[in-house]
Backbone as JSON, one array per atom type, in Angstrom:
{
  "sequence": "MENIEILAVKVRKAAENLKKFTNENHKLKLEVEYLRKENERNRSIVSEYAALKRNAKETVSRVERIMKKIDTARVS",
  "N": [[27.24, -15.53, 57.9], [30.02, -16.42, 56.11], [33.02, -14.82, 54.89], [33.79, -15.97, 52.46], [31.44, -17.09, 51.5], [29.88, -14.8, 51.16], [31.41, -13.53, 49.24], [31.11, -15.42, 47.18], [28.38, -15.13, 46.59], [28.35, -12.5, 45.67], [29.98, -12.8, 43.42], [28.38, -14.49, 41.86], [26.17, -12.79, 41.39], [27.49, -10.78, 39.98], [28.24, -12.25, 37.74], [25.72, -12.84, 36.68], [24.86, -10.25, 36.08], [26.79, -9.59, 34.17], [26.11, -11.41, 32.16], [23.55, -10.44, 31.49], [24.23, -7.88, 30.57], [25.85, -8.57, 28.42], [24.02, -9.85, 26.73], [22.28, -7.7, 26.24], [24.06, -5.96, 24.99], [24.58, -7.41, 22.66], [22.05, -7.37, 21.45], [21.83, -4.61, 21.01], [23.92, -4.23, 19.21], [22.94, -5.64, 17.0], [20.72, -4.07, 16.43], [21.95, -1.64, 15.75], [23.31, -2.45, 13.44], [21.12, -3.06, 11.78], [20.0, -0.47, 11.59], [22.06, 0.85, 10.26], [22.0, -0.44, 7.76], [19.43, 0.27, 6.96], [19.79, 3.02, 6.79], [21.58, 3.13, 4.64], [19.88, 2.21, 2.6], [18.0, 4.28, 2.62], [19.6, 6.45, 1.86], [20.18, 5.68, -0.71], [17.65, 5.8, -1.86], [17.18, 8.55, -1.64], [19.15, 9.52, -3.35], [18.24, 8.43, -5.76], [15.81, 9.82, -5.95], [16.75, 12.44, -6.23], [18.0, 12.25, -8.71], [15.81, 11.63, -10.34], [14.31, 13.94, -10.0], [16.02, 15.82, -11.15], [16.04, 14.84, -13.78], [13.37, 15.27, -14.4], [13.23, 18.07, -14.4], [14.93, 18.62, -16.56], [13.45, 17.42, -18.59], [11.12, 18.97, -18.59], [12.22, 21.39, -19.36], [13.08, 20.74, -21.96], [10.6, 20.19, -23.18], [9.42, 22.71, -23.01], [11.13, 24.15, -24.73], [10.59, 22.86, -27.14], [7.88, 23.49, -27.41], [8.08, 26.27, -27.75], [9.39, 26.33, -30.2], [7.41, 25.21, -31.8], [5.4, 27.12, -31.51], [6.73, 29.3, -32.68], [6.99, 28.36, -35.27], [4.33, 28.28, -36.07], [3.62, 30.97, -36.09], [5.2, 31.95, -38.11]],
  "CA": [[27.81, -15.87, 56.61], [31.46, -16.2, 56.06], [33.49, -13.97, 53.81], [33.82, -16.73, 51.21], [30.05, -17.21, 51.03], [29.51, -13.46, 50.69], [32.12, -13.34, 47.98], [30.49, -16.29, 46.19], [27.11, -14.5, 46.2], [28.69, -11.33, 44.86], [30.49, -13.28, 42.13], [27.21, -14.97, 41.09], [25.43, -11.6, 40.94], [28.29, -10.13, 38.94], [28.15, -13.1, 36.54], [24.38, -12.63, 36.13], [24.87, -8.92, 35.47], [27.6, -9.67, 32.97], [25.32, -12.11, 31.14], [22.51, -9.51, 31.06], [24.85, -6.82, 29.76], [26.31, -9.18, 27.17], [22.83, -10.02, 25.88], [21.82, -6.37, 25.84], [25.05, -5.47, 24.03], [24.35, -8.12, 21.4], [20.82, -6.81, 20.86], [22.12, -3.27, 20.52], [24.75, -4.34, 18.0], [22.04, -6.02, 15.92], [19.91, -2.9, 16.1], [22.83, -0.69, 15.05], [23.53, -2.98, 12.09], [19.87, -2.85, 11.05], [19.86, 0.96, 11.31], [23.04, 1.21, 9.22], [21.47, -0.91, 6.47], [18.28, 1.12, 6.63], [20.36, 4.3, 6.39], [22.09, 2.96, 3.27], [18.72, 2.16, 1.69], [17.42, 5.63, 2.54], [20.51, 7.28, 1.05], [19.99, 5.25, -2.1], [16.36, 6.36, -2.29], [17.36, 10.0, -1.79], [19.92, 9.72, -4.58], [17.31, 8.16, -6.87], [14.87, 10.93, -6.02], [17.45, 13.61, -6.77], [18.2, 12.0, -10.14], [14.51, 11.75, -10.99], [13.94, 15.36, -9.99], [16.86, 16.48, -12.16], [15.53, 14.42, -15.09], [12.08, 15.93, -14.62], [13.52, 19.46, -14.77], [15.46, 18.59, -17.92], [12.34, 17.09, -19.5], [10.26, 20.17, -18.66], [12.96, 22.37, -20.16], [13.02, 20.3, -23.37], [9.23, 20.38, -23.66], [9.23, 24.16, -23.2], [11.83, 24.55, -25.96], [9.83, 22.32, -28.28], [6.66, 24.29, -27.54], [8.46, 27.56, -28.32], [9.66, 26.11, -31.63], [6.12, 25.01, -32.46], [4.74, 28.44, -31.57], [7.45, 30.11, -33.65], [6.66, 27.83, -36.6], [2.94, 28.67, -36.36], [3.6, 32.41, -36.36], [5.86, 32.2, -39.39]],
  "C": [[29.29, -15.53, 56.62], [31.82, -15.33, 54.86], [33.47, -14.69, 52.47], [32.42, -16.87, 50.64], [29.56, -15.87, 50.48], [30.16, -13.18, 49.34], [31.5, -14.18, 46.87], [29.17, -15.7, 45.7], [27.38, -13.3, 45.3], [29.2, -11.73, 43.48], [29.33, -13.77, 41.26], [26.4, -13.79, 40.55], [26.18, -10.89, 39.83], [28.23, -10.93, 37.64], [26.79, -12.93, 35.87], [24.3, -11.27, 35.43], [25.66, -8.91, 34.17], [26.83, -10.34, 31.84], [24.22, -11.18, 30.6], [23.09, -8.43, 30.14], [25.35, -7.35, 28.42], [25.15, -9.36, 26.21], [22.31, -8.68, 25.36], [22.77, -5.78, 24.79], [24.85, -6.12, 22.67], [23.11, -7.57, 20.69], [21.08, -5.43, 20.28], [22.98, -3.29, 19.27], [23.9, -4.73, 16.8], [21.19, -4.84, 15.47], [20.72, -1.86, 15.33], [23.06, -1.16, 13.62], [22.29, -2.79, 11.22], [19.73, -1.38, 10.65], [20.87, 1.42, 10.25], [22.54, 0.78, 7.85], [20.29, -0.06, 6.02], [18.76, 2.49, 6.16], [20.91, 4.23, 4.97], [20.95, 2.95, 2.27], [18.12, 3.55, 1.52], [18.29, 6.56, 1.71], [20.34, 6.95, -0.43], [18.69, 5.84, -2.66], [16.48, 7.86, -2.52], [18.13, 10.3, -3.07], [19.05, 9.49, -5.81], [16.35, 9.32, -7.06], [15.52, 12.16, -6.63], [17.65, 13.46, -8.28], [16.88, 12.16, -10.89], [14.05, 13.21, -11.06], [14.73, 16.13, -11.04], [16.37, 16.12, -13.56], [14.21, 15.1, -15.41], [12.3, 17.38, -15.05], [14.04, 19.54, -16.2], [14.35, 18.33, -18.93], [11.43, 18.29, -19.66], [10.94, 21.22, -19.53], [12.9, 22.01, -21.64], [11.63, 20.54, -23.95], [8.96, 21.85, -23.91], [9.92, 24.64, -24.46], [11.08, 24.08, -27.19], [8.57, 23.14, -28.5], [6.96, 25.66, -28.13], [8.72, 27.43, -29.81], [8.35, 25.94, -32.4], [5.39, 26.34, -32.59], [5.39, 29.34, -32.61], [7.11, 29.65, -35.07], [5.24, 28.23, -36.99], [2.86, 30.13, -36.75], [4.17, 32.68, -37.74], [5.04, 31.83, -40.54]]
}
């Protein structure tokens, strides 16, 4: 095999590797984008949960105050 033929084979292999890496890179970029969107959704859910938990605590506190007022009114 001459040097040119060897070089041609190496260039073809390099082109095939480049195509494989390009495809893999594209797939990884899509996966990263999906994970970023999923992360945003999860952050939104966590924020909602925190707000609901805070509202629940406030509601419990209000109910306890109302119950104390009712108990105080019964005693009087």
